[in-house]
C-alpha atoms as a PDB file:
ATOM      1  CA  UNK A   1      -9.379-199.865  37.792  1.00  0.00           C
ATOM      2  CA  UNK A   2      -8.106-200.395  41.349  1.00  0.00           C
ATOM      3  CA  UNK A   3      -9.423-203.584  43.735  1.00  0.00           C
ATOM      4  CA  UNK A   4     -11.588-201.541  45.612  1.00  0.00           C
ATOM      5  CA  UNK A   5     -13.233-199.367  42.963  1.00  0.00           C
ATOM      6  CA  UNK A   6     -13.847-202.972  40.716  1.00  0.00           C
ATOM      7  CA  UNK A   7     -15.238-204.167  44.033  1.00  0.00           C
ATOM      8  CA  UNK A   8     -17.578-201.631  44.479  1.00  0.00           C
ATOM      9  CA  UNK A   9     -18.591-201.604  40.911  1.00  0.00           C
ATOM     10  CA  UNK A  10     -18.810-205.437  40.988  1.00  0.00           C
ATOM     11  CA  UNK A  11     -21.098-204.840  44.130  1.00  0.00           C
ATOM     12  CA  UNK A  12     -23.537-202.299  42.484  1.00  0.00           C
ATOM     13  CA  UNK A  13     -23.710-203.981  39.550  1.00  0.00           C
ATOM     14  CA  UNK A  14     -25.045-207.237  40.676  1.00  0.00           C
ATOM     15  CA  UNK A  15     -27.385-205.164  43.074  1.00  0.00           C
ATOM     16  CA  UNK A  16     -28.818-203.693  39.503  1.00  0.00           C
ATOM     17  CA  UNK A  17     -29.235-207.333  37.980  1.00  0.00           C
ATOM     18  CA  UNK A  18     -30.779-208.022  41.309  1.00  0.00           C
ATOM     19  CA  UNK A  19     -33.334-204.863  41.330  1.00  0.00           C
ATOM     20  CA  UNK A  20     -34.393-204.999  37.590  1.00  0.00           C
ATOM     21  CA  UNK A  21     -34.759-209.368  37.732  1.00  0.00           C
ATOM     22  CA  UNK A  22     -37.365-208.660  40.782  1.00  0.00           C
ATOM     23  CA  UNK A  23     -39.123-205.491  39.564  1.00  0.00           C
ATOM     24  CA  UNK A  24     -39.478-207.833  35.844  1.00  0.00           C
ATOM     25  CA  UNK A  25     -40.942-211.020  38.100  1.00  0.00           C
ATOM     26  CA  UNK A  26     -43.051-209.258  40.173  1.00  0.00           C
ATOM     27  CA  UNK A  27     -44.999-207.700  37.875  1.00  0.00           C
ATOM     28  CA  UNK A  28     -46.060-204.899  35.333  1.00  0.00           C
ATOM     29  CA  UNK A  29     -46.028-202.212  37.995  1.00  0.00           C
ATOM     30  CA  UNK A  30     -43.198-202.944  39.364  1.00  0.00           C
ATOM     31  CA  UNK A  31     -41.488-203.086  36.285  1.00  0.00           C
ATOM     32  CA  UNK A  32     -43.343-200.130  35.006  1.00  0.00           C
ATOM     33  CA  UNK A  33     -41.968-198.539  38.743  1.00  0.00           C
ATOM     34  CA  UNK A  34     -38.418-199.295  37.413  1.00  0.00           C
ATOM     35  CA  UNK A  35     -38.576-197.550  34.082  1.00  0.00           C
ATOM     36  CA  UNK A  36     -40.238-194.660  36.071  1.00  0.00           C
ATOM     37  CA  UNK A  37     -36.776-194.275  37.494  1.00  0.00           C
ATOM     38  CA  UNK A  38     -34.872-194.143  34.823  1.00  0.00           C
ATOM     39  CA  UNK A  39     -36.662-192.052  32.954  1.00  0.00           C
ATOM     40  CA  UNK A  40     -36.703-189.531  35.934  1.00  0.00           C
ATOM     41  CA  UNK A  41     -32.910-189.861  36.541  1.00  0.00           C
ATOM     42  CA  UNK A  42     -31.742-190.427  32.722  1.00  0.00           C
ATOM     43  CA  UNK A  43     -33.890-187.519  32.087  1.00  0.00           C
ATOM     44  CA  UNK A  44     -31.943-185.483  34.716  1.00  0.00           C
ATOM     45  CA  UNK A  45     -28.330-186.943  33.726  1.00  0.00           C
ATOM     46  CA  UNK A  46     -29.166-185.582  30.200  1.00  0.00           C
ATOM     47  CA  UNK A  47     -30.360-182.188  30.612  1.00  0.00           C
ATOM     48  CA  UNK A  48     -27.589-181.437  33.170  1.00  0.00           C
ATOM     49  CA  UNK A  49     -24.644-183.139  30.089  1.00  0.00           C
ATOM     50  CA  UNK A  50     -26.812-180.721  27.555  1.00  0.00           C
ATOM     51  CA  UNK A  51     -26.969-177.548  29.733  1.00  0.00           C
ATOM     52  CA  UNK A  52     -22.535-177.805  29.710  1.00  0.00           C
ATOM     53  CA  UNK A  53     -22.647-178.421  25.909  1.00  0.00           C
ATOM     54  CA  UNK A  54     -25.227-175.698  25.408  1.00  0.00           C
ATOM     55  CA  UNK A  55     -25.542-173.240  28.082  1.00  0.00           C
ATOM     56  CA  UNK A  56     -27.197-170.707  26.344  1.00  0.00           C
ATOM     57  CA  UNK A  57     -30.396-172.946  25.805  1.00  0.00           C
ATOM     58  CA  UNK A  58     -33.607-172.520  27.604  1.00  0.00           C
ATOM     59  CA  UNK A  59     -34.580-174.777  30.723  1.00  0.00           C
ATOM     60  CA  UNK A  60     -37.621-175.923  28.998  1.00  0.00           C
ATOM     61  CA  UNK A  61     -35.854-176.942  25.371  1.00  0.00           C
ATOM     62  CA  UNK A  62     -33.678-178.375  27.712  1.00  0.00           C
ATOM     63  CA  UNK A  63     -35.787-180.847  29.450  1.00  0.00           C
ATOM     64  CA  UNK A  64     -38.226-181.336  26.362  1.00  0.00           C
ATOM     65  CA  UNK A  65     -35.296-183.151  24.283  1.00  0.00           C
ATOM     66  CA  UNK A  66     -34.296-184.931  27.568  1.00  0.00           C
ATOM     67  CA  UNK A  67     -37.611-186.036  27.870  1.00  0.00           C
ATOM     68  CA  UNK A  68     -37.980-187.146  24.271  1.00  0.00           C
ATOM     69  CA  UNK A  69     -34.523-188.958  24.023  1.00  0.00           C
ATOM     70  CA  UNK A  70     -34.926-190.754  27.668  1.00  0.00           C
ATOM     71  CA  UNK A  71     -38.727-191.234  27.585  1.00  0.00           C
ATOM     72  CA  UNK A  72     -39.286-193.492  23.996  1.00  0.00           C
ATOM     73  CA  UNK A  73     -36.790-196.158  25.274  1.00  0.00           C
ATOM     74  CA  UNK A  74     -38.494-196.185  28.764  1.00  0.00           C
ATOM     75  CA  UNK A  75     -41.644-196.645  27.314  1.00  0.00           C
ATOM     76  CA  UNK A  76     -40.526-199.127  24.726  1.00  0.00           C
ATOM     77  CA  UNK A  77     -38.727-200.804  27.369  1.00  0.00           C
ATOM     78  CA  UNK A  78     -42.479-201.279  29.008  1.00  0.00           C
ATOM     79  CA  UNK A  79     -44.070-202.031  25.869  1.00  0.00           C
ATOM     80  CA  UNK A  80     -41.759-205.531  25.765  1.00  0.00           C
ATOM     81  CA  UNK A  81     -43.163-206.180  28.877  1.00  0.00           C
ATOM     82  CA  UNK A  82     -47.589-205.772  27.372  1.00  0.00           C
ATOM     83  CA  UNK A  83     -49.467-204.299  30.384  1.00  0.00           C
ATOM     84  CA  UNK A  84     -52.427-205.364  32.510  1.00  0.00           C
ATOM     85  CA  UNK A  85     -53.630-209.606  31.981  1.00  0.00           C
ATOM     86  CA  UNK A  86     -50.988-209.270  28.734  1.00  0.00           C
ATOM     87  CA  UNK A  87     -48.246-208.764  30.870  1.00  0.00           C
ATOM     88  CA  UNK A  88     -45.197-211.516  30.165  1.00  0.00           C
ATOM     89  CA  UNK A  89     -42.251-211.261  32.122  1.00  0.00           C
ATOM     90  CA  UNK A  90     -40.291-213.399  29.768  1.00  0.00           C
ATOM     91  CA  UNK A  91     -39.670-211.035  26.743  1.00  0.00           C
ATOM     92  CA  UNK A  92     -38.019-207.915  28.939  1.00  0.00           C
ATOM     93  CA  UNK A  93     -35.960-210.501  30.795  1.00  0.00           C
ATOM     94  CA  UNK A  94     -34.865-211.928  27.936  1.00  0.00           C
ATOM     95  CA  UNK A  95     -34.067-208.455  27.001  1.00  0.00           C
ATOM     96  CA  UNK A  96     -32.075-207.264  29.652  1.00  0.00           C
ATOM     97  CA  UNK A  97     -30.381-210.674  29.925  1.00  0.00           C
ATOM     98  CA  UNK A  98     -29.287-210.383  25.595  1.00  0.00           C
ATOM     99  CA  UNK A  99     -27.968-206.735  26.815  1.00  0.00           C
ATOM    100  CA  UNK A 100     -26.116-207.794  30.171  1.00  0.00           C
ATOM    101  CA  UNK A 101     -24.605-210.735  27.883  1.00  0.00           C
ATOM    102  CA  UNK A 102     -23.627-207.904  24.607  1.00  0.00           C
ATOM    103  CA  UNK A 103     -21.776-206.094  27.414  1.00  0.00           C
ATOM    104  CA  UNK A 104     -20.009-208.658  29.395  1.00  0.00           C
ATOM    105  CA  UNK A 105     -19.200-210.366  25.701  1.00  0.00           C
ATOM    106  CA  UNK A 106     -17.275-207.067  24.545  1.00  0.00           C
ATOM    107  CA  UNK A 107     -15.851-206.397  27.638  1.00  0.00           C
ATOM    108  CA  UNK A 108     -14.107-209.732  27.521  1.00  0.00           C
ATOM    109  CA  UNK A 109     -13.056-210.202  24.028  1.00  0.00           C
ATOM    110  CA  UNK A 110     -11.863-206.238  24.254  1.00  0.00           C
ATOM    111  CA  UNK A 111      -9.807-206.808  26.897  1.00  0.00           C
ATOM    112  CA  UNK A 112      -8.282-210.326  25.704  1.00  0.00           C
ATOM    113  CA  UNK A 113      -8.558-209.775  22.001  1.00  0.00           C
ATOM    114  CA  UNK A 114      -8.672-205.899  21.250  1.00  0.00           C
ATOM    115  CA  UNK A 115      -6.100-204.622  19.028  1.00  0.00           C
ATOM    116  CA  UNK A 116      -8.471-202.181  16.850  1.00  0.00           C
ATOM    117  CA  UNK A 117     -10.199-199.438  17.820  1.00  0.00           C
ATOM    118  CA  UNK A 118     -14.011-198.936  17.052  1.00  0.00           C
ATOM    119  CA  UNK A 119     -14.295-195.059  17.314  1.00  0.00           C
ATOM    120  CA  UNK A 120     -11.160-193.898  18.701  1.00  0.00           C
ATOM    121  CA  UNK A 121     -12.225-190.701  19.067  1.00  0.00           C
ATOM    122  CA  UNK A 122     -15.442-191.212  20.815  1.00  0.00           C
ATOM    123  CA  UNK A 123     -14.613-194.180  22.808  1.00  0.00           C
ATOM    124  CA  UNK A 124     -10.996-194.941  22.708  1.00  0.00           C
ATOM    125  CA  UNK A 125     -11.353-198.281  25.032  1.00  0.00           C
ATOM    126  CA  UNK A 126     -14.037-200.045  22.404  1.00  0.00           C
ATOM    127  CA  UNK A 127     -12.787-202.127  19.600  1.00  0.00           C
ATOM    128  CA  UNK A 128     -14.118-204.144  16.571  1.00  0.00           C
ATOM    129  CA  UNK A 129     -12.834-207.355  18.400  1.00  0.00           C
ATOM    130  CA  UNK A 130     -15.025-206.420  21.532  1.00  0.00           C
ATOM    131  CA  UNK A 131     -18.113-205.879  19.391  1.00  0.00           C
ATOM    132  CA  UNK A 132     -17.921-209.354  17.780  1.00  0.00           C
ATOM    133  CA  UNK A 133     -17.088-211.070  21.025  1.00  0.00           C
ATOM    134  CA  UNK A 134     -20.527-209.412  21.868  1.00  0.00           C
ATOM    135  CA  UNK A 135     -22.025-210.337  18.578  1.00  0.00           C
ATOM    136  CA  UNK A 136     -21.279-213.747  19.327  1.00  0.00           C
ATOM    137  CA  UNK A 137     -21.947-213.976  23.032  1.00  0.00           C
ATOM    138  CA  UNK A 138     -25.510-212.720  22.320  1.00  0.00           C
ATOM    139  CA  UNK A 139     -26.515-214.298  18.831  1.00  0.00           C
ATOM    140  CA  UNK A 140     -25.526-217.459  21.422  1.00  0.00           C
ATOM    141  CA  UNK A 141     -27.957-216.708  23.852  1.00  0.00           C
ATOM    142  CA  UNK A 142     -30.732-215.493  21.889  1.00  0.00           C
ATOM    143  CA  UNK A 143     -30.352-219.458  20.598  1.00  0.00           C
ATOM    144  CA  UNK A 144     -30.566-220.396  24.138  1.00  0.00           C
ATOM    145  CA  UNK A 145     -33.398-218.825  24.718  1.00  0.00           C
ATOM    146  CA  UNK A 146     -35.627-219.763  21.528  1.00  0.00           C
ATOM    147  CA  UNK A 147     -37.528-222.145  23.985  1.00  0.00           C
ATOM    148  CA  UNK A 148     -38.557-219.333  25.896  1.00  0.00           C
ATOM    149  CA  UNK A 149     -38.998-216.711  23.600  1.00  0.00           C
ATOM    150  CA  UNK A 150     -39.047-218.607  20.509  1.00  0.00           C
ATOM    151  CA  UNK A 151     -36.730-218.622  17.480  1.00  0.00           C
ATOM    152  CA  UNK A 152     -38.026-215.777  15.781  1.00  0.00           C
ATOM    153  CA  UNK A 153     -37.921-213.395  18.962  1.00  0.00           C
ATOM    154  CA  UNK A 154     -34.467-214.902  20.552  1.00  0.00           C
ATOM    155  CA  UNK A 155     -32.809-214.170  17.040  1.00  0.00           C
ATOM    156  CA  UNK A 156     -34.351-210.680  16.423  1.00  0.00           C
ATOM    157  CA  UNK A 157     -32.899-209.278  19.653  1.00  0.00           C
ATOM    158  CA  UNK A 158     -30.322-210.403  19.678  1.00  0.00           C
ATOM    159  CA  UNK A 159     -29.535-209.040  16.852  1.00  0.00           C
ATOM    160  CA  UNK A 160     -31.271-205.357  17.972  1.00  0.00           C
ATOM    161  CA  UNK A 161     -28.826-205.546  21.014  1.00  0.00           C
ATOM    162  CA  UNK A 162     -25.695-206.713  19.350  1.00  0.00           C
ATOM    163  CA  UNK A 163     -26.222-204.145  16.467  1.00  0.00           C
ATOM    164  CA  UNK A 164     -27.674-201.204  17.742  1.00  0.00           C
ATOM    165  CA  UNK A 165     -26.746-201.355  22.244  1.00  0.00           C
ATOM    166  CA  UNK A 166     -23.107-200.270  20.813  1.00  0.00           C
ATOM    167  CA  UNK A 167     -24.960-197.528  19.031  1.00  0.00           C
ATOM    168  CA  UNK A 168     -26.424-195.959  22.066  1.00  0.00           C
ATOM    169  CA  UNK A 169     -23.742-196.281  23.988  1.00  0.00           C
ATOM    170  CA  UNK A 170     -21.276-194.502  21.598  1.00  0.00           C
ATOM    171  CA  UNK A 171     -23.976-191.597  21.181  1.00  0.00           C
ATOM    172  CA  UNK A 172     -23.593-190.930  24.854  1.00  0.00           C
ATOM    173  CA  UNK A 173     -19.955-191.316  24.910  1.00  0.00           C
ATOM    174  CA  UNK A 174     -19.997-188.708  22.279  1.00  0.00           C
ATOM    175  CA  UNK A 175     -22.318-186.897  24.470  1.00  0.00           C
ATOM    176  CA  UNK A 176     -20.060-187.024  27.709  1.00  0.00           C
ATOM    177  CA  UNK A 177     -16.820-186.047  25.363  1.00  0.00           C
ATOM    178  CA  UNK A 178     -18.456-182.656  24.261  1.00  0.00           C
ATOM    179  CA  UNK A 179     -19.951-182.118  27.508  1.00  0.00           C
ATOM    180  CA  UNK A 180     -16.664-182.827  29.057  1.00  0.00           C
ATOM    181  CA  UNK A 181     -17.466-185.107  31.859  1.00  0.00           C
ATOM    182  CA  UNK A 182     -16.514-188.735  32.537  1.00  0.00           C
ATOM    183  CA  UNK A 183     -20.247-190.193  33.806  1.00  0.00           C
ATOM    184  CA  UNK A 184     -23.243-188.715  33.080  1.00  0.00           C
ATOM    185  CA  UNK A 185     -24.495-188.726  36.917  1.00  0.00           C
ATOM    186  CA  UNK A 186     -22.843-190.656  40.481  1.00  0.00           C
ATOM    187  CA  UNK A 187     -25.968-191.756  42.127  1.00  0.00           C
ATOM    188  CA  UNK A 188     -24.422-195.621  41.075  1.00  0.00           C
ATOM    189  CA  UNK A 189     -21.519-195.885  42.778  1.00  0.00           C
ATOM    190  CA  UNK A 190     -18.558-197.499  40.727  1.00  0.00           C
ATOM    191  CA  UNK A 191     -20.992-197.091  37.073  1.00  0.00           C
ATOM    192  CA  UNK A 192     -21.669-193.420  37.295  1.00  0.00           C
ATOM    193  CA  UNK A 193     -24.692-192.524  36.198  1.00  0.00           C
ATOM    194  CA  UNK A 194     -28.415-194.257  35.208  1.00  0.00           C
ATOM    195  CA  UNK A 195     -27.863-192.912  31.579  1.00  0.00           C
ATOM    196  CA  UNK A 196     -24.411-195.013  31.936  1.00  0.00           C
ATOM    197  CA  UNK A 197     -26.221-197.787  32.002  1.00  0.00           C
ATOM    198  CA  UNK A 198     -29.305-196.746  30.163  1.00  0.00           C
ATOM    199  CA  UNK A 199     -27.431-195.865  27.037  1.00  0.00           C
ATOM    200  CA  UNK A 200     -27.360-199.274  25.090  1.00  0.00           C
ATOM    201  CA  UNK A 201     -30.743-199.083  24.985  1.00  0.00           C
ATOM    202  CA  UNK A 202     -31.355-196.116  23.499  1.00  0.00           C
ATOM    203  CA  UNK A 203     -31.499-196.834  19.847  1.00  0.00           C
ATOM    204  CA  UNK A 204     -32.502-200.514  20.520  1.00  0.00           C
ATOM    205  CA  UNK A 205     -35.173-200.300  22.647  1.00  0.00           C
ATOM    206  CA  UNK A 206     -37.650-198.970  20.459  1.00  0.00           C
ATOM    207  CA  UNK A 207     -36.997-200.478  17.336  1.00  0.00           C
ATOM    208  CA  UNK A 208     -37.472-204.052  19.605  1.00  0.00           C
ATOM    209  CA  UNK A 209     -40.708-202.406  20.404  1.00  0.00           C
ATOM    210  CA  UNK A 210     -41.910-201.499  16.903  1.00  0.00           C
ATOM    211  CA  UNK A 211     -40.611-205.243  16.096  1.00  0.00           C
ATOM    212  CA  UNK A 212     -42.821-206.178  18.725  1.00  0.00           C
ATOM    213  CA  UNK A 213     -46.104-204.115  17.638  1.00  0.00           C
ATOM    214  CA  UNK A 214     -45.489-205.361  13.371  1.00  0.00           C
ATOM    215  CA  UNK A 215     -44.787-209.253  14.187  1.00  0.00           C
END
C-alpha cells in the first residue's frame, strides 16, 4: 500500500473509531442511528456483490437475503447495547474495542509472523499466524476488561470475536472473489466499503447476542 493511500486509510479509520465511540456514549439512539447506517449501506453493498454473482435473480430476492444477512447482526449489534433506561454503553464498546483489537492483532502478527496461509484461495493475505496473534491480542483484552464487563462477559467475547470475526470476514471475501470485485462499496475512502468493515461481525454478532439473552 503506498504512503498516501495508508494515510488516507489511517485517516478514515480513526474517523470510524471516532464516529462509532461517540454514537456508543451518547446514547441508545445514537447508537441505534449508527447501526441504521450500516444496515442501509451493508444492505446495499450486498445486493449490488449478489446481483454480479447472480444476475438472473429478482430485485426483491435480491434485497430480501441482503436484508436478512445485514439486518440480524445490526440488530444484534443493538441488542448488546439493551434499549430505553437498560441501555449500557459498556458491553458494545467493549465489543467493538475486542473486534478493533482481533484485527489490529492479525494484522500485525500476519505481517511479522505469517508464513501459512489460512484460506489461500479465499483470502490469500490471511494466515494461521495472524489469527493467533489475534487470538491472543483479544483473549488479552477481554482480561483487561473483566472489571468492566466482568470475567464471564470479557472472556465470552472475546472468544466470539477471535473465533468467529475471521469467519465473517472470509464469507465476504468469498463473496467479493465470486462477485469479482475488490471492496464491496467506496463510500470509505482507503477501506472500501461498510460491509468491509461490517463483515467480522457477521457470524459473531448474533451469537454474542443470543449469549447475551441465555446468561
Amino acid at each position: 500500500m503506498k504512503g498516501g493511500d495508508l494515510g488516507v486509510r489511517a485517516l478514515t479509520g480513526t474517523a470510524l473509531v471516532a464516529v462509532t465511540v461517540s454514537a456508543i456514549w451518547i446514547g441508545a439512539w445514537t447508537y441505534a442511528f449508527l447501526m441504521a447506517v450500516v444496515f442501509f449501506f451493508g444492505c446495499s453493498e450486498l445486493e449490488s456483490a449478489w446481483r454480479l454473482i447472480h444476475p438472473e435473480s429478482g430485485v426483491l430476492k435480491r434485497w430480501l437475503v441482503s436484508m436478512a444477512l445485514v439486518g440480524v447482526p445490526a440488530l444484534a449489534l443493538v441488542q448488546l447495547g439493551g434499549w430505553g433506561e437498560a441501555y449500557d454503553p459498556r458491553l458494545p464498546m467493549g465489543w467493538f474495542a475486542l473486534m478493533w483489537t482481533n484485527d489490529s492483532g492479525a494484522y500485525i502478527a500476519g505481517r511479522s509472523f505469517g508464513k501459512h496461509k489460512l484460506a489461500p484461495r479465499v483470502s490469500p493475505g490471511k494466515t494461521w499466524e495472524g489469527w493467533a496473534g489475534g487470538l491472543l491480542f483479544t483473549v488479552a483484552l477481554g482480561w483487561f476488561l473483566q472489571g468492566a464487563l466482568g470475567l464471564q462477559w470479557g472472556l465470552m467475547l472475546a472468544a466470539v470475536v477471535s473465533l468467529l470475526g475471521p469467519l465473517g470476514d472470509l464469507a465476504e471475501s468469498f463473496l467479493k472473489r465470486k462477485a469479482g470485485i475488490k471492496d464491496s462499496g467506496h463510500v470509505l475512502p482507503g477501506h472500501g466499503g461498510v460491509l468491509d468493515r461490517f463483515d467480522s461481525h457477521l457470524f459473531s454478532a448474533p451469537v454474542a447476542a443470543v449469549f447475551l439473552l441465555i446468561f
